[in-house]
PDB file of C-alpha atoms in Angstrom:
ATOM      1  CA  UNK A  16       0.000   0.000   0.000  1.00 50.00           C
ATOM      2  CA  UNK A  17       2.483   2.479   0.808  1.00 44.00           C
ATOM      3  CA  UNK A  18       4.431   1.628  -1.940  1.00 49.00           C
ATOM      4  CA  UNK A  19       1.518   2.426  -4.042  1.00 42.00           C
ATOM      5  CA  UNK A  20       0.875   5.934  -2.607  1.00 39.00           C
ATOM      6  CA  UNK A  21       5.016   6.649  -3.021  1.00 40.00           C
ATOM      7  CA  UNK A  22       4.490   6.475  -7.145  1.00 40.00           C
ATOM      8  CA  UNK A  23       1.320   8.405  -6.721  1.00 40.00           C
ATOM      9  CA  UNK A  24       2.884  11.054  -5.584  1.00 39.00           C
ATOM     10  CA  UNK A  25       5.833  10.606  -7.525  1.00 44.00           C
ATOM     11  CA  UNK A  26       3.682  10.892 -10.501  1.00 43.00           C
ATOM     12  CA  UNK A  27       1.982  13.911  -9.578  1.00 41.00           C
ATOM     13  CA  UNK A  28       4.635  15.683  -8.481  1.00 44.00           C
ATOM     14  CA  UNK A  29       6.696  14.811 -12.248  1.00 44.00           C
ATOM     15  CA  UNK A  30       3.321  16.107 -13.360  1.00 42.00           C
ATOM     16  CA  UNK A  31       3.104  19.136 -12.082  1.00 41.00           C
ATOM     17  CA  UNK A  32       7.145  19.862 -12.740  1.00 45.00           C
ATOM     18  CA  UNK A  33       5.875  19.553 -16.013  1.00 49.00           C
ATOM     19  CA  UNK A  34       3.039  22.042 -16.212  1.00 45.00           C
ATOM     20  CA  UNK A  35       4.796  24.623 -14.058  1.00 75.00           C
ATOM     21  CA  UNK A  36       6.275  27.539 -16.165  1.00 87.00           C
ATOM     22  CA  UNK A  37       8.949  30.176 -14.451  1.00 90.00           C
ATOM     23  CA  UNK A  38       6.659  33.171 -13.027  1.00 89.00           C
ATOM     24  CA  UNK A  39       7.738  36.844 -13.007  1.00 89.00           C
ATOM     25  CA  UNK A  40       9.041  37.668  -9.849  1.00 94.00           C
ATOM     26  CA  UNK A  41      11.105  40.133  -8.016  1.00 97.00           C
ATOM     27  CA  UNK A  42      14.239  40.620  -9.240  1.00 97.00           C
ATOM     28  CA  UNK A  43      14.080  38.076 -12.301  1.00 98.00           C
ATOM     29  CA  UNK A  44      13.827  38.873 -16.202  1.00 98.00           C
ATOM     30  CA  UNK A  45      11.661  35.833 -17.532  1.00 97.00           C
ATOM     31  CA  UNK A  46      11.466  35.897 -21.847  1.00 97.00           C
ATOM     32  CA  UNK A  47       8.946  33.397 -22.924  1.00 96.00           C
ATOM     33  CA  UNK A  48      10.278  32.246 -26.926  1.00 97.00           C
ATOM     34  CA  UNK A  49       9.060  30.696 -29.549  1.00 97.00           C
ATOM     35  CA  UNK A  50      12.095  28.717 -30.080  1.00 98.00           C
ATOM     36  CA  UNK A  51      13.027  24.928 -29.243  1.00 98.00           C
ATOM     37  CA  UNK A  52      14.823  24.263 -26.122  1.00 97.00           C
ATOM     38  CA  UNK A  53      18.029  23.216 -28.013  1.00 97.00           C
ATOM     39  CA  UNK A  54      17.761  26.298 -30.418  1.00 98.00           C
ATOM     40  CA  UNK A  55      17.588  29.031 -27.014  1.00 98.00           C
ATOM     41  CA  UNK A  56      19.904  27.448 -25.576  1.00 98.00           C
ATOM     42  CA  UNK A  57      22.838  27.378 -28.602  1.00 98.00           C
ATOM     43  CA  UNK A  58      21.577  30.701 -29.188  1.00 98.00           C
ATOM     44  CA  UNK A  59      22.437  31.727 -25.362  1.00 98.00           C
ATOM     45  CA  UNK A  60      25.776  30.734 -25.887  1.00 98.00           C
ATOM     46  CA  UNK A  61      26.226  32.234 -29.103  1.00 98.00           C
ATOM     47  CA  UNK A  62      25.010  35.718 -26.933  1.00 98.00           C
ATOM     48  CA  UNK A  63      27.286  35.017 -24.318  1.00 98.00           C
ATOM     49  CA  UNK A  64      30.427  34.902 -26.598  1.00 98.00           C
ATOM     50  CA  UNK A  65      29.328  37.752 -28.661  1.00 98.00           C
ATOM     51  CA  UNK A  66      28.719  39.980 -25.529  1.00 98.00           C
ATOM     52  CA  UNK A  67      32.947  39.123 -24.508  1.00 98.00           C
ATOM     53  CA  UNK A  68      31.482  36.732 -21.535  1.00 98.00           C
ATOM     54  CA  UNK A  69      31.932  33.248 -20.957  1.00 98.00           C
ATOM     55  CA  UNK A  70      29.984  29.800 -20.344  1.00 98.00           C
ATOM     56  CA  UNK A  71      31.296  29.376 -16.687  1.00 97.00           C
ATOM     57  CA  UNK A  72      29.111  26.355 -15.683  1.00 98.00           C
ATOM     58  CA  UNK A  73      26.131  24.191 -17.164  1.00 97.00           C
ATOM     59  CA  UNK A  74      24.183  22.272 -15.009  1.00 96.00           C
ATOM     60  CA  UNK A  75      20.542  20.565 -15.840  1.00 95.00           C
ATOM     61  CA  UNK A  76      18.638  17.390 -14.315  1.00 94.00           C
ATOM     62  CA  UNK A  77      16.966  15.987 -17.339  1.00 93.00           C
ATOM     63  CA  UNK A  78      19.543  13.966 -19.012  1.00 91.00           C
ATOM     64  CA  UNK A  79      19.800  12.209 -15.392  1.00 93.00           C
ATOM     65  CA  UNK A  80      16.365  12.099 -15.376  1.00 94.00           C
ATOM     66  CA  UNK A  81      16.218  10.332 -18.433  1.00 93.00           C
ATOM     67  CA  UNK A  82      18.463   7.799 -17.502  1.00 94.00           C
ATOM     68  CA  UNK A  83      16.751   7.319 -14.639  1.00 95.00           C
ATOM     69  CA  UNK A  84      13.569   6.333 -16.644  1.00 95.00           C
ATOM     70  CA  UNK A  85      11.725   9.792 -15.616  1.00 95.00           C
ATOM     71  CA  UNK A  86      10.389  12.103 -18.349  1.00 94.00           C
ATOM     72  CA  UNK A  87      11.004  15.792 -17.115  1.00 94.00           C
ATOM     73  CA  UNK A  88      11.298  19.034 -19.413  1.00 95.00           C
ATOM     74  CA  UNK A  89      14.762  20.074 -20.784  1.00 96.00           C
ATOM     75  CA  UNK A  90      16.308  22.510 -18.801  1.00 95.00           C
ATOM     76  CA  UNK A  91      19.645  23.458 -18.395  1.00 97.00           C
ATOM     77  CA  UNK A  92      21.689  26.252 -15.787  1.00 98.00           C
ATOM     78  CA  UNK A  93      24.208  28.450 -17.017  1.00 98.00           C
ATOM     79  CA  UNK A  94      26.402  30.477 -15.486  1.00 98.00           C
ATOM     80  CA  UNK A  95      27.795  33.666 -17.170  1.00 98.00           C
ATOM     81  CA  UNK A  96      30.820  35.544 -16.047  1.00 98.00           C
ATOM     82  CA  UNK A  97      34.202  36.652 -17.587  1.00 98.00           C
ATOM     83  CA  UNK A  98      37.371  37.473 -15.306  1.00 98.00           C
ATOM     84  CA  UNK A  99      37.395  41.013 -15.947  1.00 98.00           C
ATOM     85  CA  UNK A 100      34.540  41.266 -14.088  1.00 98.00           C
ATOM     86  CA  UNK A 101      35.420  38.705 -11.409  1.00 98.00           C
ATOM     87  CA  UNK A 102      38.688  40.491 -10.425  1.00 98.00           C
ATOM     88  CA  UNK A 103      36.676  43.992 -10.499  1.00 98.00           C
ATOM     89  CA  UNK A 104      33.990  42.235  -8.370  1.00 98.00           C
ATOM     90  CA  UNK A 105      36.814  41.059  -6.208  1.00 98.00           C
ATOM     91  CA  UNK A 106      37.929  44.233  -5.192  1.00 98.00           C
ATOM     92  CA  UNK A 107      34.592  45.961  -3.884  1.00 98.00           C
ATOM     93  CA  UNK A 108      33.355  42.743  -1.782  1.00 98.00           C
ATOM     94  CA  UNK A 109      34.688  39.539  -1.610  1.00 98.00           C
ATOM     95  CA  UNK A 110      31.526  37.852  -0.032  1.00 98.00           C
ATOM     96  CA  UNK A 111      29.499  38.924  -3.517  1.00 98.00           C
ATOM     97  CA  UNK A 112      31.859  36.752  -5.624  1.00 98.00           C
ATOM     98  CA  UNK A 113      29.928  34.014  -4.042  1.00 98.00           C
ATOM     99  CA  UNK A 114      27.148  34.963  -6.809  1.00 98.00           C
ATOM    100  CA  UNK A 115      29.401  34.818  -9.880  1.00 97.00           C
ATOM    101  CA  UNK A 116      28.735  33.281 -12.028  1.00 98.00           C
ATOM    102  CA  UNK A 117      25.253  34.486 -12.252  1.00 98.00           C
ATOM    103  CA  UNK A 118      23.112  32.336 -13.936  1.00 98.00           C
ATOM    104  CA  UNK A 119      20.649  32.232 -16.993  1.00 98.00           C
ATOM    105  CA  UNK A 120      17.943  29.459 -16.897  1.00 98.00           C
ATOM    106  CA  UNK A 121      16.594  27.735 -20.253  1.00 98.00           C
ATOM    107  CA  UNK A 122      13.206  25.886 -19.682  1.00 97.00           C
ATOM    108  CA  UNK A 123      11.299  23.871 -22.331  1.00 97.00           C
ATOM    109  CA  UNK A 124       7.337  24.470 -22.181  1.00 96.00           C
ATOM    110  CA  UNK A 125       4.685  22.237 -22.244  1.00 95.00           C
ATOM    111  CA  UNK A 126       4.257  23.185 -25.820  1.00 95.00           C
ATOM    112  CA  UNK A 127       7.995  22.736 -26.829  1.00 95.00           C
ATOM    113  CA  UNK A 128       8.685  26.192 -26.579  1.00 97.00           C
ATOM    114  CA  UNK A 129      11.939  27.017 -24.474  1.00 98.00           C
ATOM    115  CA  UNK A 130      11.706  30.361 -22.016  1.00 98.00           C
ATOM    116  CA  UNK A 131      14.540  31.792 -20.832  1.00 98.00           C
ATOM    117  CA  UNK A 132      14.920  34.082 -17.755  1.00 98.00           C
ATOM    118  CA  UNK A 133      17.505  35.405 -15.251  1.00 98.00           C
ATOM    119  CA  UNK A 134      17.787  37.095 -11.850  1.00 98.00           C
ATOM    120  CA  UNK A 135      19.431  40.870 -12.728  1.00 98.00           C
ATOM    121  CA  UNK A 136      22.887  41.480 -11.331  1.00 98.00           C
ATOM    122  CA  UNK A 137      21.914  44.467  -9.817  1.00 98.00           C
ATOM    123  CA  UNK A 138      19.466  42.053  -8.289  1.00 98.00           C
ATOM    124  CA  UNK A 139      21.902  39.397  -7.426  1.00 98.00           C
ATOM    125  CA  UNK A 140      24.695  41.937  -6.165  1.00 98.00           C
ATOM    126  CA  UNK A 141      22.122  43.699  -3.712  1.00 98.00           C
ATOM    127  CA  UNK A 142      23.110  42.596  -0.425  1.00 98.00           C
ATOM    128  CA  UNK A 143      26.739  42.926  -0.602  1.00 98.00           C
ATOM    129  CA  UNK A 144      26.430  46.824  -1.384  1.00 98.00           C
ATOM    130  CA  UNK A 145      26.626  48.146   1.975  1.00 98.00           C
ATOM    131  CA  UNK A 146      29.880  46.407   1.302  1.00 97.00           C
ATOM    132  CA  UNK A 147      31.032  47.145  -2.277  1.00 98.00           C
ATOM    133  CA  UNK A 148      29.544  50.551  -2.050  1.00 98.00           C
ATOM    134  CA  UNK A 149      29.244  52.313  -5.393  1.00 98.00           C
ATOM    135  CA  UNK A 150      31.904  50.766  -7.274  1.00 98.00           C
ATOM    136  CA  UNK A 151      30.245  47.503  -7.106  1.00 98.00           C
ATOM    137  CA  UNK A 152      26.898  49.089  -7.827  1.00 98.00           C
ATOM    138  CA  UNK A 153      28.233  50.273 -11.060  1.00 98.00           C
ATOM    139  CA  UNK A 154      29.265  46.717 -12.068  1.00 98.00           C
ATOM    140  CA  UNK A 155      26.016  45.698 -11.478  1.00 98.00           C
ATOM    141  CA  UNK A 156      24.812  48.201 -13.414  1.00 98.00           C
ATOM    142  CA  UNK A 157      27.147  47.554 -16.037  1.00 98.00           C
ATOM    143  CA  UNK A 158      26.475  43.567 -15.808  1.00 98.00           C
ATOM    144  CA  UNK A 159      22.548  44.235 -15.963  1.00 98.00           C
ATOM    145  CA  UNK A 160      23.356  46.034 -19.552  1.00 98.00           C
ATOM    146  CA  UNK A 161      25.462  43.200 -20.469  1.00 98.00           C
ATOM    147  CA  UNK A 162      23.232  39.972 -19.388  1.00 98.00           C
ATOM    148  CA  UNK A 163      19.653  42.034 -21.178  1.00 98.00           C
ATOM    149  CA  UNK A 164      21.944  42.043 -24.315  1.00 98.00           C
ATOM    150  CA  UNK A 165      22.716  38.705 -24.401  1.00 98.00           C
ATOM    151  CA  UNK A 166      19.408  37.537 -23.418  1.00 98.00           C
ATOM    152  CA  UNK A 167      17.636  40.139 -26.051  1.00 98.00           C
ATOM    153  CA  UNK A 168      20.102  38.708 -28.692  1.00 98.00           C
ATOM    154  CA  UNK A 169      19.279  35.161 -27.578  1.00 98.00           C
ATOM    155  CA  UNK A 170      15.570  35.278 -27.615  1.00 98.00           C
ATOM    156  CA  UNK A 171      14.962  36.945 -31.347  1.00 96.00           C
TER     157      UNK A 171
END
């Protein structure tokens, strides 16, 4: 019996991480596209290059998944940075390195459309400013310009 209620739940909890989409919320950018999941995401990287940054990390469950016999969407973590930006970081607060790189997230919708979406830098930088002080409020600024052009460029 219990074993029975275990894959129940299982299966409606792989059912509802498919039906959920990524909801605006404070702080995040969130691009719904009409683009395949593949397509965004070699069309992130693409942005990321042309915008001097670099593919830092990659991380995403659903290959796992699949070997694991469980059908989830494609998704797929990556983190942005360059070291420019990491040693200027660096020298305002070294707690807020902790955040680099900061991440973009590629999700594939129920209808096989891929959304992308982000939390800001000036977002993700916020509670280290009493630290970093201006200079590291600039970055942000300057890293918010840089991470809407490369997810502008990587949604058309």
């Amino acid at each position: 019996m219990y074993r029975l209620f275990a894959l129940a739940v299982t299966c409606l909890w792989i059912t509802s991480a498919q039906a959920q989409s990524i909801a605006p919320r404070e702080g995040w950018v969130v691009i719904e596209t009409g683009k395949a999941h593949a397509t965004l995401l070699a069309d992130l990287k693409k942005a990321v290059k042309a915008n001097k940054m670099g593919v830092v990390t990659q991380a995403g469950p659903t290959g796992a998944a699949r070997n694991r016999g469980i059908a989830i969407p494609e998704n797929r973590v990556v983190g942005v940075f360059n070291n420019d930006f990491a040693v200027k970081v660096l020298a305002t607060s070294t707690a807020a390195m902790i955040e680099a790189p900061i991440r973009f997230y590629v999700t594939e919708e129920a209808d096989g459309t891929a959304t992308l979406s982000y939390k800001t830098p000036g977002f993700v930088f916020a509670p280290y400013l009493d630290e970093g002080g201006q200079a590291l409020a600039d970055l942000a600024v300057e890293l918010d310009a840089k991470f809407n052009a490369i997810a502008t460029a990587a949604s058309q």
